[in-house]
mmCIF file of C-alpha atoms and ligand atoms in Angstrom:
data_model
loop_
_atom_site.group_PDB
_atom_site.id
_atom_site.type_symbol
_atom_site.label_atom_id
_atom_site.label_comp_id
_atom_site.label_asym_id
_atom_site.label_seq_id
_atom_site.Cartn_x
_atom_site.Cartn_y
_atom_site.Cartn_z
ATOM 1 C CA UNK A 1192 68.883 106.472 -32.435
ATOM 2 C CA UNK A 1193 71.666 109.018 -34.279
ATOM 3 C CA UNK A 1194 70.027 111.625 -31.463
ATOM 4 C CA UNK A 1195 70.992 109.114 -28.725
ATOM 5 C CA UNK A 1196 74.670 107.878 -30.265
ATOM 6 C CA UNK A 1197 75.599 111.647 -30.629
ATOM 7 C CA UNK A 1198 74.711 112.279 -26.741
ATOM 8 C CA UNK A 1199 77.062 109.369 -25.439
ATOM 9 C CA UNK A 1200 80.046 110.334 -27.693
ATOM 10 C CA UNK A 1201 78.885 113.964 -26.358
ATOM 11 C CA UNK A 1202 79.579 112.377 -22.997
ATOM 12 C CA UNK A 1203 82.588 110.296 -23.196
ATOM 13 C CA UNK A 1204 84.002 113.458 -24.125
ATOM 14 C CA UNK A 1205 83.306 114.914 -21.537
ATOM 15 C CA UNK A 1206 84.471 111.877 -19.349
ATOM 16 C CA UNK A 1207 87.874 112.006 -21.334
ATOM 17 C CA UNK A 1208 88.046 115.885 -20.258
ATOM 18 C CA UNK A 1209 87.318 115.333 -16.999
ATOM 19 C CA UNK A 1210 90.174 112.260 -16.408
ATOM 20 C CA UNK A 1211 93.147 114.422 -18.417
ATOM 21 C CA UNK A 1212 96.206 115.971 -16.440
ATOM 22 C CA UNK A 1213 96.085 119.459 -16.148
ATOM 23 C CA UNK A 1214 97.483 120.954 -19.077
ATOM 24 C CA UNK A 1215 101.362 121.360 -19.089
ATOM 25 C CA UNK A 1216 101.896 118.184 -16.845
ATOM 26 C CA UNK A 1217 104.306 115.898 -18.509
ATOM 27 C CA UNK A 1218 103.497 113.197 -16.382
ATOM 28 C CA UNK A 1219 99.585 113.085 -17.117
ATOM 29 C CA UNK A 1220 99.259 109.635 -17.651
ATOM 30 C CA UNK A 1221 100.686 108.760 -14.069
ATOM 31 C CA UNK A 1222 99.140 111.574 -12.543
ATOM 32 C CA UNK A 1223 95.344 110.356 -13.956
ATOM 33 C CA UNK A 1224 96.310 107.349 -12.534
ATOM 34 C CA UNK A 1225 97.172 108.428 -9.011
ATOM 35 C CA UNK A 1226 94.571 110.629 -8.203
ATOM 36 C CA UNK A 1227 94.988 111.762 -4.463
ATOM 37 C CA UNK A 1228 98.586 110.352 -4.151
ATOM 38 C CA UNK A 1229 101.444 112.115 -3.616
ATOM 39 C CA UNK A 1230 103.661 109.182 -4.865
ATOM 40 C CA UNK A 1231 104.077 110.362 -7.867
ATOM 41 C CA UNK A 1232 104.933 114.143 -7.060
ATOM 42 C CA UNK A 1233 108.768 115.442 -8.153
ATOM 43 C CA UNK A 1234 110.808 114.277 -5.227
ATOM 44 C CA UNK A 1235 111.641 118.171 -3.634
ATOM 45 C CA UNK A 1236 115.214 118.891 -3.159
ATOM 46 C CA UNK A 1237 115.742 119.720 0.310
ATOM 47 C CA UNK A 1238 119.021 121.826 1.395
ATOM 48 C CA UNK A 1239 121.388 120.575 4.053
ATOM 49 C CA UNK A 1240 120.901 122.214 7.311
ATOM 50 C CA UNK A 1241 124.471 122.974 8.900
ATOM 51 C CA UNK A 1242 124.263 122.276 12.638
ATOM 52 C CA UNK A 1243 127.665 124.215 12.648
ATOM 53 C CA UNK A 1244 126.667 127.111 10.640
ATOM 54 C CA UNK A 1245 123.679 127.442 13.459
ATOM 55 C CA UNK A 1246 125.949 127.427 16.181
ATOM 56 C CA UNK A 1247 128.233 130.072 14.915
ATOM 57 C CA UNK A 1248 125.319 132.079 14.991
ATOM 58 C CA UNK A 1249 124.581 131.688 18.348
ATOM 59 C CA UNK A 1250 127.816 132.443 19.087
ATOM 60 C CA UNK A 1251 128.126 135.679 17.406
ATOM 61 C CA UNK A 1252 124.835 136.530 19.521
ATOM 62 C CA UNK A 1253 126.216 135.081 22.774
ATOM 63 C CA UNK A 1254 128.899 137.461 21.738
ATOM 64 C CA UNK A 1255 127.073 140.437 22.067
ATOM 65 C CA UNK A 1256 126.190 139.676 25.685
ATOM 66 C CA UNK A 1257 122.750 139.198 27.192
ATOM 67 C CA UNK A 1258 120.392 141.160 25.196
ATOM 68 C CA UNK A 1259 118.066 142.331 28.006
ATOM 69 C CA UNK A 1260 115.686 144.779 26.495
ATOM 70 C CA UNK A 1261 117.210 148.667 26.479
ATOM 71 C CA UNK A 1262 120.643 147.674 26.963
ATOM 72 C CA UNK A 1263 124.125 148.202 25.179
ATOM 73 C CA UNK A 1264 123.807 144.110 23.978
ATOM 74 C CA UNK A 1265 120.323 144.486 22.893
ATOM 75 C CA UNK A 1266 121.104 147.269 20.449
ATOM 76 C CA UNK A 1267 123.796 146.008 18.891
ATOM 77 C CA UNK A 1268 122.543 142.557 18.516
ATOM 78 C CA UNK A 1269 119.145 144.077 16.957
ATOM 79 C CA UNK A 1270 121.934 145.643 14.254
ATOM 80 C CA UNK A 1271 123.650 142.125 13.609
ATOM 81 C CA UNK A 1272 120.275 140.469 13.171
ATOM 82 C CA UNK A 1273 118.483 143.039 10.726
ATOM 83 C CA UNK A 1274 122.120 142.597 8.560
ATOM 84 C CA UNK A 1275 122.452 139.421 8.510
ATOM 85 C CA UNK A 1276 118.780 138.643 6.696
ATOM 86 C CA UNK A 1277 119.448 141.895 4.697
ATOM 87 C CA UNK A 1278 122.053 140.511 3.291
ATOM 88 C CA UNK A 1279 120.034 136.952 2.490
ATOM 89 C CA UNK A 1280 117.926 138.970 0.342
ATOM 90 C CA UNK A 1281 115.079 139.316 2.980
ATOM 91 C CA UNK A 1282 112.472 142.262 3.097
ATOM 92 C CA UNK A 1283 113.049 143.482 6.471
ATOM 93 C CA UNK A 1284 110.790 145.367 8.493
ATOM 94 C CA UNK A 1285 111.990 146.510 11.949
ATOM 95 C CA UNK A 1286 108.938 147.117 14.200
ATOM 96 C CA UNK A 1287 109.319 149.432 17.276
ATOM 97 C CA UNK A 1288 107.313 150.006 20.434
ATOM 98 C CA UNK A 1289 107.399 151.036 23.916
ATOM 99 C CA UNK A 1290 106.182 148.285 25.815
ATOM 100 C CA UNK A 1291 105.696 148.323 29.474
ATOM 101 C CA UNK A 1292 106.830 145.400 31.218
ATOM 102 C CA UNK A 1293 104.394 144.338 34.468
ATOM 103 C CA UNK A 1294 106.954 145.669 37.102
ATOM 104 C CA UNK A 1295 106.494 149.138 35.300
ATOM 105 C CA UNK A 1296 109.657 149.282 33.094
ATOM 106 C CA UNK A 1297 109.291 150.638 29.820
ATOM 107 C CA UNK A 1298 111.183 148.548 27.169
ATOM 108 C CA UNK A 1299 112.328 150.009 23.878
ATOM 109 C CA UNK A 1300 111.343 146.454 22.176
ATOM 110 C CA UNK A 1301 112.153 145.880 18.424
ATOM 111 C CA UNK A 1302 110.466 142.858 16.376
ATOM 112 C CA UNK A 1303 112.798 141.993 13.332
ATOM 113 C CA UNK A 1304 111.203 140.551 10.598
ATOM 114 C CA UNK A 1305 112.595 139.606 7.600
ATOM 115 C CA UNK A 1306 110.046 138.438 4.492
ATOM 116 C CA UNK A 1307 111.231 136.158 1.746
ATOM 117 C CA UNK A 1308 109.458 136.525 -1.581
ATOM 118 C CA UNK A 1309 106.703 139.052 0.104
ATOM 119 C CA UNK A 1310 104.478 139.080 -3.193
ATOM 120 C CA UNK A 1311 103.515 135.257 -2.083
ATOM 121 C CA UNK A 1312 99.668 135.050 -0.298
ATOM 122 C CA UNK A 1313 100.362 131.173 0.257
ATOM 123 C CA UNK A 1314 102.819 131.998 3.470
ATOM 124 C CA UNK A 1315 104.634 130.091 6.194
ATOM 125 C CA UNK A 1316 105.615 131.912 9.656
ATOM 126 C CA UNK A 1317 108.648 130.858 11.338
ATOM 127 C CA UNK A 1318 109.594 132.531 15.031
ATOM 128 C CA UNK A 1319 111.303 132.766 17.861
ATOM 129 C CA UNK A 1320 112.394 135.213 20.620
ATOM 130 C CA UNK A 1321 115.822 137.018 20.430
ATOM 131 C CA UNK A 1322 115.524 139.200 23.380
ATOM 132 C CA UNK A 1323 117.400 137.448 26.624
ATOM 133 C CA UNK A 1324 116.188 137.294 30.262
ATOM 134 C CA UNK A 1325 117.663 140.389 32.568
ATOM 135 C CA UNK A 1326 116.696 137.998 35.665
ATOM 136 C CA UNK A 1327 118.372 134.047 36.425
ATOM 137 C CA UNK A 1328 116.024 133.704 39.098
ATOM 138 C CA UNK A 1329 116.137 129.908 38.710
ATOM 139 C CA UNK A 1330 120.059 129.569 39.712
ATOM 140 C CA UNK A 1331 120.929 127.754 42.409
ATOM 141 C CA UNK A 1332 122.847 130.782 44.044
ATOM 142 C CA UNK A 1333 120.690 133.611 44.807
ATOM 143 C CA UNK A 1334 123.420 136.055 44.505
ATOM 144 C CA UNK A 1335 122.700 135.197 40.552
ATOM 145 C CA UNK A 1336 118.931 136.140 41.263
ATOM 146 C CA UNK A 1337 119.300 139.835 39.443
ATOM 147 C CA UNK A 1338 121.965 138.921 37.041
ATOM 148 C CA UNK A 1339 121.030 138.716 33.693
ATOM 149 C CA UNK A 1340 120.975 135.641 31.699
ATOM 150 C CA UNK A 1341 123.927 134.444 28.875
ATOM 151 C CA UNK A 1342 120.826 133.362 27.164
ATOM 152 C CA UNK A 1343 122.548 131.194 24.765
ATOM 153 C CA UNK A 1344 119.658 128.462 24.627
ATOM 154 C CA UNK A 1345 117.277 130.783 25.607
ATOM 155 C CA UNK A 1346 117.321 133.647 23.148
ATOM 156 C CA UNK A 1347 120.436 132.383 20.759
ATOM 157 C CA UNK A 1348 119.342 128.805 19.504
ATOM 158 C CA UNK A 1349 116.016 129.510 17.835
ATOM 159 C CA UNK A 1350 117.441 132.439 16.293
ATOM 160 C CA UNK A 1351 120.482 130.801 15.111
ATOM 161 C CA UNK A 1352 118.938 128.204 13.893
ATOM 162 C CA UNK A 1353 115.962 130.729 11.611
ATOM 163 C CA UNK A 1354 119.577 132.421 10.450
ATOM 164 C CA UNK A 1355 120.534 129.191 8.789
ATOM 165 C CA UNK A 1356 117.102 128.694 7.685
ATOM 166 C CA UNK A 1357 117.646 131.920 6.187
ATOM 167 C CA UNK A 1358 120.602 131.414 4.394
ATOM 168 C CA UNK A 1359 119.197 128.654 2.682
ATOM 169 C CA UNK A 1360 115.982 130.487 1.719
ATOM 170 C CA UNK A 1361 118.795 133.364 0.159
ATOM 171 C CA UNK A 1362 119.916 130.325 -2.151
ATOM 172 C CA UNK A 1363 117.368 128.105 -2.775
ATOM 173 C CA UNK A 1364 113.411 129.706 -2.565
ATOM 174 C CA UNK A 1365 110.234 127.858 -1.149
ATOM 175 C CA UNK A 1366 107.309 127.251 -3.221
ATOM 176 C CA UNK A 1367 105.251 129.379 -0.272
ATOM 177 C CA UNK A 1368 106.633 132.567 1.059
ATOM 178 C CA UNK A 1369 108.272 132.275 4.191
ATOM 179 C CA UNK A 1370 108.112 135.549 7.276
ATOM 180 C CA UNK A 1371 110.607 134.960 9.871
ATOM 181 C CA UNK A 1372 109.704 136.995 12.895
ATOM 182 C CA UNK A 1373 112.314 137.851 15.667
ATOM 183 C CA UNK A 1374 110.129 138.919 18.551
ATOM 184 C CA UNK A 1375 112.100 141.004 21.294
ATOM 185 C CA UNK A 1376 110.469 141.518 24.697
ATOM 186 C CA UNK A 1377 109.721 137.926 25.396
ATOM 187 C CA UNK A 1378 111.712 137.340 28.512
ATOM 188 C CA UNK A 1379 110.709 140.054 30.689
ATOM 189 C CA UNK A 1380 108.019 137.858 32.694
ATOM 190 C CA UNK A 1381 107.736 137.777 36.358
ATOM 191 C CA UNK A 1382 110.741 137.435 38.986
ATOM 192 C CA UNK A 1383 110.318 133.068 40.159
ATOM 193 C CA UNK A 1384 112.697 134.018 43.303
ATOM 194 C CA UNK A 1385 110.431 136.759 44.355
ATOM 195 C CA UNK A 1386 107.323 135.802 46.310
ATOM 196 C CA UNK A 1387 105.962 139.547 45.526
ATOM 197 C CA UNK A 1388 105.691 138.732 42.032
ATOM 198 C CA UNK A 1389 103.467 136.050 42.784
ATOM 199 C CA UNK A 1390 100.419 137.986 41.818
ATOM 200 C CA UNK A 1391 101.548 139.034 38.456
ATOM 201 C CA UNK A 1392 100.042 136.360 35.628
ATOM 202 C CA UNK A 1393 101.029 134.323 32.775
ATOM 203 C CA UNK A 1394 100.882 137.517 30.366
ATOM 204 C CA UNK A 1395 103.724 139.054 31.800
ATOM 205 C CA UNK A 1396 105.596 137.099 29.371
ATOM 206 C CA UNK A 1397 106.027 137.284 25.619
ATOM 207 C CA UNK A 1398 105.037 141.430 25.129
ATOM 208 C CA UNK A 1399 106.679 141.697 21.622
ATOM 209 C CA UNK A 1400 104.545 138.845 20.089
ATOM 210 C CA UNK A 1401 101.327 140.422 21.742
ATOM 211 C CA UNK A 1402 101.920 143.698 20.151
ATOM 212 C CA UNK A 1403 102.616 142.075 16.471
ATOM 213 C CA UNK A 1404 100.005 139.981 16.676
ATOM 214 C CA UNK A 1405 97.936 143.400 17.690
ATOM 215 C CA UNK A 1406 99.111 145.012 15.018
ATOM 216 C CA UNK A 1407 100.911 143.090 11.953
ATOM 217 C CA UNK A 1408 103.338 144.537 10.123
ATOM 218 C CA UNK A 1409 101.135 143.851 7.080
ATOM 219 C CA UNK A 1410 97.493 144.672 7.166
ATOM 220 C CA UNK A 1411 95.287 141.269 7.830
ATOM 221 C CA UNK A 1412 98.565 139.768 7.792
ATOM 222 C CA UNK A 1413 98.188 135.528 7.556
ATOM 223 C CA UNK A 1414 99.938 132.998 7.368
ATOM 224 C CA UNK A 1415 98.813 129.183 6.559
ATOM 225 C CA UNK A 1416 100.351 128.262 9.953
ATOM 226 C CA UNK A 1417 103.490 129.208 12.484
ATOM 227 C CA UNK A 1418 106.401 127.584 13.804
ATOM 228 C CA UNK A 1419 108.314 128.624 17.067
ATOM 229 C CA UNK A 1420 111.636 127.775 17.850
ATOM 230 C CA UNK A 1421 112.112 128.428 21.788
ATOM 231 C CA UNK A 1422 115.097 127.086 22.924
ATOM 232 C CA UNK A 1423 116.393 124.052 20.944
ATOM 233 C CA UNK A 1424 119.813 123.899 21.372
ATOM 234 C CA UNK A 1425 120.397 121.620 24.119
ATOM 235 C CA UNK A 1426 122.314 118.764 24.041
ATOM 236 C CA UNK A 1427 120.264 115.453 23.990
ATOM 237 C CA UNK A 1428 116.872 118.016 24.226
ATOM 238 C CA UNK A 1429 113.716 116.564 24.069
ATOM 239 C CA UNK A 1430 110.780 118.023 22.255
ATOM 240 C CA UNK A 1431 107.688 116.777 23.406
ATOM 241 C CA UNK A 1432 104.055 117.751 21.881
ATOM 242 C CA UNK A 1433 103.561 121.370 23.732
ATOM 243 C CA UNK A 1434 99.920 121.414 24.984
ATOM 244 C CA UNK A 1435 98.860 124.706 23.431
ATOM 245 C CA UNK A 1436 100.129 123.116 19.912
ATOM 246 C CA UNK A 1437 98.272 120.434 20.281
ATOM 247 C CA UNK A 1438 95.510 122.466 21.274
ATOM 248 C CA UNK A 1439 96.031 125.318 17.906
ATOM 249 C CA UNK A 1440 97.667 122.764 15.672
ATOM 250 C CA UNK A 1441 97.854 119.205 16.344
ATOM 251 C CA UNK A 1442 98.590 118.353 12.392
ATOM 252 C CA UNK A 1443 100.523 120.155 11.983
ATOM 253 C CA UNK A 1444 102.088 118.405 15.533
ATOM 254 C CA UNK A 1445 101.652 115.733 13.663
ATOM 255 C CA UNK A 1446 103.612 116.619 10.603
ATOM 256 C CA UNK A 1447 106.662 117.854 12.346
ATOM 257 C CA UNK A 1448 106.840 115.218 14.603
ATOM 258 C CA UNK A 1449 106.151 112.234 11.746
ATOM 259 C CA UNK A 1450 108.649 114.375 9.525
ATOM 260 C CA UNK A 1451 111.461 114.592 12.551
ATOM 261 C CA UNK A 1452 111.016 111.055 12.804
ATOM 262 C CA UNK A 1453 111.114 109.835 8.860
ATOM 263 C CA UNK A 1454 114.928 111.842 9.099
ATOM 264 C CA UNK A 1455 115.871 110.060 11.981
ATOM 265 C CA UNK A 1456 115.183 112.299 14.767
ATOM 266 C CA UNK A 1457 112.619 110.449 16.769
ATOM 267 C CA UNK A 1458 114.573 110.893 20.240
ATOM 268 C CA UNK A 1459 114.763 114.478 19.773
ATOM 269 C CA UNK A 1460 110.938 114.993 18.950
ATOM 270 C CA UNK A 1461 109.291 112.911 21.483
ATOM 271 C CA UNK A 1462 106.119 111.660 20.173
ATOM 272 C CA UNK A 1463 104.369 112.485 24.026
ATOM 273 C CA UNK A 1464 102.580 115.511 25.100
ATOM 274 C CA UNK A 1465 104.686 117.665 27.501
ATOM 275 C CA UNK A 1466 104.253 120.858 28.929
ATOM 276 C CA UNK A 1467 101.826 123.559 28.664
ATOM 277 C CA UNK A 1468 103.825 126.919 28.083
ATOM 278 C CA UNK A 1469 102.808 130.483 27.713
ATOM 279 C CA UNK A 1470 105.274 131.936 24.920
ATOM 280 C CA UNK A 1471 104.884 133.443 21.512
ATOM 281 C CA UNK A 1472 102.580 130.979 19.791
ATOM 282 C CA UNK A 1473 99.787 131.765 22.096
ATOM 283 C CA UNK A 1474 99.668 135.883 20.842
ATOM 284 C CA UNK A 1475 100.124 135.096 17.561
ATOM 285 C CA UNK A 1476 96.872 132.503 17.725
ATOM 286 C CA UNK A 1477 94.893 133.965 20.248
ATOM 287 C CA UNK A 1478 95.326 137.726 17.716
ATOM 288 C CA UNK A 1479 96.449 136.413 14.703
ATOM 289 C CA UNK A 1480 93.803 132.938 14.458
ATOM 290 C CA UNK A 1481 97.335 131.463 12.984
ATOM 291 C CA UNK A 1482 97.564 128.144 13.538
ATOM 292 C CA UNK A 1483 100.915 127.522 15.405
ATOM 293 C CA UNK A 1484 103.416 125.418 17.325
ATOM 294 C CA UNK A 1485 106.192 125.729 20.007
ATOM 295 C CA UNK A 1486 108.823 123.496 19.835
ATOM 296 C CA UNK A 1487 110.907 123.809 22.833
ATOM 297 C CA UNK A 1488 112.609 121.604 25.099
ATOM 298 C CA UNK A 1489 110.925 120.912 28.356
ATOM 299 C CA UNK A 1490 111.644 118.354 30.897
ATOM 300 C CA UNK A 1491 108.763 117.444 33.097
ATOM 301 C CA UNK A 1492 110.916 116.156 36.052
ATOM 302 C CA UNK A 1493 112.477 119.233 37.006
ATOM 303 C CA UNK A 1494 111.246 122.142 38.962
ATOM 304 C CA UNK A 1495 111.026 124.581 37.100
ATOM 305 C CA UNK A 1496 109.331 122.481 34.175
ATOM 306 C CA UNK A 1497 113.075 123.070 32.179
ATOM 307 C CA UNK A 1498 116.327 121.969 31.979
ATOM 308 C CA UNK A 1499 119.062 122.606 34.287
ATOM 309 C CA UNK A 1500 120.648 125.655 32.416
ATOM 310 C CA UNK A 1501 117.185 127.411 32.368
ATOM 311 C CA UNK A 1502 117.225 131.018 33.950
ATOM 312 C CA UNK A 1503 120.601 130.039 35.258
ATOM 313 C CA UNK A 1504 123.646 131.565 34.682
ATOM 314 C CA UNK A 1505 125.122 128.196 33.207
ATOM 315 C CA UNK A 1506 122.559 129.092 30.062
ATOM 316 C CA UNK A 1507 126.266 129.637 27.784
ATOM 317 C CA UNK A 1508 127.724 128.439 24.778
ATOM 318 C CA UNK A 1509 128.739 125.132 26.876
ATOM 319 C CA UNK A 1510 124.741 124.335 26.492
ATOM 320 C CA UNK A 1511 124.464 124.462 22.974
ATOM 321 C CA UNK A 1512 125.239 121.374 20.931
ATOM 322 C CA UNK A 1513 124.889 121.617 16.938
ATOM 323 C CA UNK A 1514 123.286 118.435 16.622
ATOM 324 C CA UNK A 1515 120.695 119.676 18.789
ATOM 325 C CA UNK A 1516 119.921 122.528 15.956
ATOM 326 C CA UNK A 1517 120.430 120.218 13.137
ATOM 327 C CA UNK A 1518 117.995 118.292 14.227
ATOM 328 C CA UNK A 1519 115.451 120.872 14.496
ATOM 329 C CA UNK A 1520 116.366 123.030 11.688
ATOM 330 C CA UNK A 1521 116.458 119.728 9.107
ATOM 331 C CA UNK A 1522 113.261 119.097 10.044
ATOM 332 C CA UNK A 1523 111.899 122.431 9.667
ATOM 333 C CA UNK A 1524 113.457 122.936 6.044
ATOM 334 C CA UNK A 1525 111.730 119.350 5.023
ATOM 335 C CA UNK A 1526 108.519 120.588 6.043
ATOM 336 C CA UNK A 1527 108.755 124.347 4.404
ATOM 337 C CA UNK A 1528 110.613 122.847 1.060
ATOM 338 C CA UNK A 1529 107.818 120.258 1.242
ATOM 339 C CA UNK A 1530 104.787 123.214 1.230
ATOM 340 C CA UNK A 1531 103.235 123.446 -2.115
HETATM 341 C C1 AHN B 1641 106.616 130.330 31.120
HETATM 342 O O1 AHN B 1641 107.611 130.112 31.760
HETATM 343 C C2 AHN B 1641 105.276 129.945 31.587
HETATM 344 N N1 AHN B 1641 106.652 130.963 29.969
HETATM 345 C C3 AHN B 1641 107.877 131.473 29.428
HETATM 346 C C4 AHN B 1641 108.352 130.736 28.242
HETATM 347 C C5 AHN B 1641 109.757 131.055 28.004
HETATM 348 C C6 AHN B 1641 110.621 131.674 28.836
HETATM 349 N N2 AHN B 1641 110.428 130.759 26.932
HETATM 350 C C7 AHN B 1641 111.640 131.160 27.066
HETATM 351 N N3 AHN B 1641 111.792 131.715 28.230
HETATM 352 ZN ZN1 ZN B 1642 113.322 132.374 29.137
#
C-alpha cells in the first residue's frame, strides 16, 4: 500500500512539473491558465510609422531622376540608399552582377541589402525593387514610348516606405532579425508598345531578384517568410490578395490583411483576390522556397491591369500620397514587432 501511495505522490509531481510556467515567467499562474492563448502575452509596443517621413524618401529618390539600370541616376541613388541604412545601423551588403536584359543589354545591376541584427536565425525578409523603368510604354502619347519612367510609385514608394521601416528598426529592434533587400534590375521587362517584343516571356522581368535568389548573399540563406512592397504609394490604392501570394502564402495573406484591417485600413487592403503578377516574390519562392507576398496596387478594370500613372510619364511625386504608405508601412511594423 506505502509502494502504491509513494507512486501517486511520485506522479502528482510530475503532474505539478508538467503544469508550471517556464522558469523566469512572472506571470506563471496566468500563463498555466491560458495555455494556447495569446491573451495574456505583454502587449508589444509598436512604433509609429510616419507617412511623411516615407514620402520624403521618395522624394529624395525621385530626386535623383529615373534610376534606369547603368545610368547617371542609378548610381547615385544606389549611393543614397546603401547610406542611408548604414547609417540605421544596418549590415549592408551590396551585391553586383552583370545581368543581361532579354533585348541583349547588359545591366550593371546592384541588390542593396541591409541586415538588422544578422546573428538572428529566426528572420523576416522585407523587399522591394528600387531600380525604375527606362521604357513608359503604357502612356497615352507614344512620343513617351522610349522615355524613361519618374518612377515615383514604381521604384520610390516601396523603398521609401522599407527606409522608414528602417529607421525604426535603428531605434527600436524586432524580436526576429529583419533583411531588407533592394533588388535593382526589376523593371527592365519587355517593351508593351512594341508588337516585336511579343515573343519575349514573363521572365524578362524582375532579373535582380532571380540572381539573389540564385545565389544569396548568405549561404542557405532563409527567412521564415517575405514581404514585397511594389508600388504602394498611390492615393486611395487598393491592395487586393495577389494570386501568387495566395498561392506561396495565403496566411500569411491572411495575417496582413486581418492585421491592415484591426488598424483601420480595410479599404486599402481589399480582402478580394486580384491580379496575378510576375515580380520579385516569385524568384525569391520559386529559388529561395521562402514563403512570400506582393502587396501592390492593381486595378482590375484598367488595361494594363494598373493604375493610370503606371509606365506613364505621370508616375511623379503628384502620385504619391503619405497616407497611402502609412497605411502599408503601419501594418507591416505590427506584423514584424508582433514576430516572436
Ligand atoms: C508584369 O507586369 C507582369 N510584371 C511586372 C511587375 C512590375 C512592373 N512591378 C513593377 N513594375
Ligand atoms: Zn514597373
Amino acid at each position: 500500500m506505502r509502494k502504491y501511495s509513494l507512486l501517486l505522490l511520485m506522479f502528482m509531481l510530475l503532474l505539478a512539473g508538467c503544469s508550471n510556467a517556464p522558469a523566469g515567467s512572472g506571470e506563471g499562474a496566468a500563463a498555466a491558465n491560458h495555455i494556447n492563448s495569446q491573451d495574456n502575452a505583454p502587449k508589444v509596443n509598436v512604433p509609429v510609422f510616419s507617412g511623411d517621413s516615407a514620402y520624403r524618401f521618395v522624394a529624395e529618390q525621385v530626386a535623383f531622376g529615373p534610376r534606369v539600370p547603368n545610368s547617371e541616376g542609378h548610381k547615385a541613388c544606389s549611393n543614397y540608399l546603401e547610406a542611408k541604412l548604414r547609417s540605421y545601423g544596418a549590415e549592408v551588403t551590396v551585391q553586383t552582377a552583370d545581368l543581361t536584359a532579354y533585348n541583349g543589354d547588359v545591366l550593371h545591376a546592384r541588390n542593396i541589402i541591409a541586415s538588422f541584427q544578422p546573428e538572428k536565425s529566426d528572420r523576416v525578409l522585407l523587399f522591394a525593387h528600387w531600380d525604375t523603368r527606362p521604357w513608359a510604354d503604357s502612356d497615352s502619347d507614344p512620343a513617351n514610348h522610349y522615355k524613361p519612367i519618374p518612377g515615383a510609385n514604381d521604384g520610390g514608394s516601396g523603398v521609401g516606405v522599407l527606409l522608414e521601416i528602417a529607421r525604426h528598426l535603428a531605434v527600436q529592434p524586432t524580436e526576429v532579425g529583419v533583411d531588407i533587400i533592394l533588388f535593382d534590375a526589376e523593371d527592365y521587362g519587355r517593351h508593351e508598345a512594341d508588337s516585336e517584343d511579343a515573343k519575349f516571356g514573363e521572365s524578362t522581368w524582375a532579373l535582380g531578384s532571380e540572381y539573389w535568389a540564385k545565389n544569396p548573399h548568405v549561404k542557405d540563406y532563409k527567412a521564415r517568410y517575405g514581404i514585397l512592397l511594389d508600388i504602394v504609394g498611390a492615393p486611395g490604392s487598393k491592395f487586393y490578395c495577389e494570386g501568387y501570394s495566395m498561392h506561396f502564402a495565403p496566411n500569411l495573406v491572411a495575417n496582413v490583411w486581418n492585421t491592415a484591417a484591426n488598424l483601420g485600413y480595410s479599404e486599402y487592403f481589399q480582402l478580394y483576390t486580384g491580379g496575378t503578377i510576375t515580380d520579385d516574390h516569385v524568384n525569391v519562392y520559386n529559388y529561395r522556397f521562402i514563403p512570400c507576398i506582393d502587396i501592390i496596387n492593381c486595378d482590375p478594370e484598367s488595361p494594363n491591369g494598373f493604375g493610370p500613372y503606371h509606365h506613364t510619364m505621370k508616375d511623379d511625386m503628384d502620385w504619391i500620397d503619405s497616407k497611402s504608405l502609412k497605411a502599408v508601412g503601419q501594418t507591416v511594423l505590427e506584423v514584424i514587432y508582433n514576430e516572436r
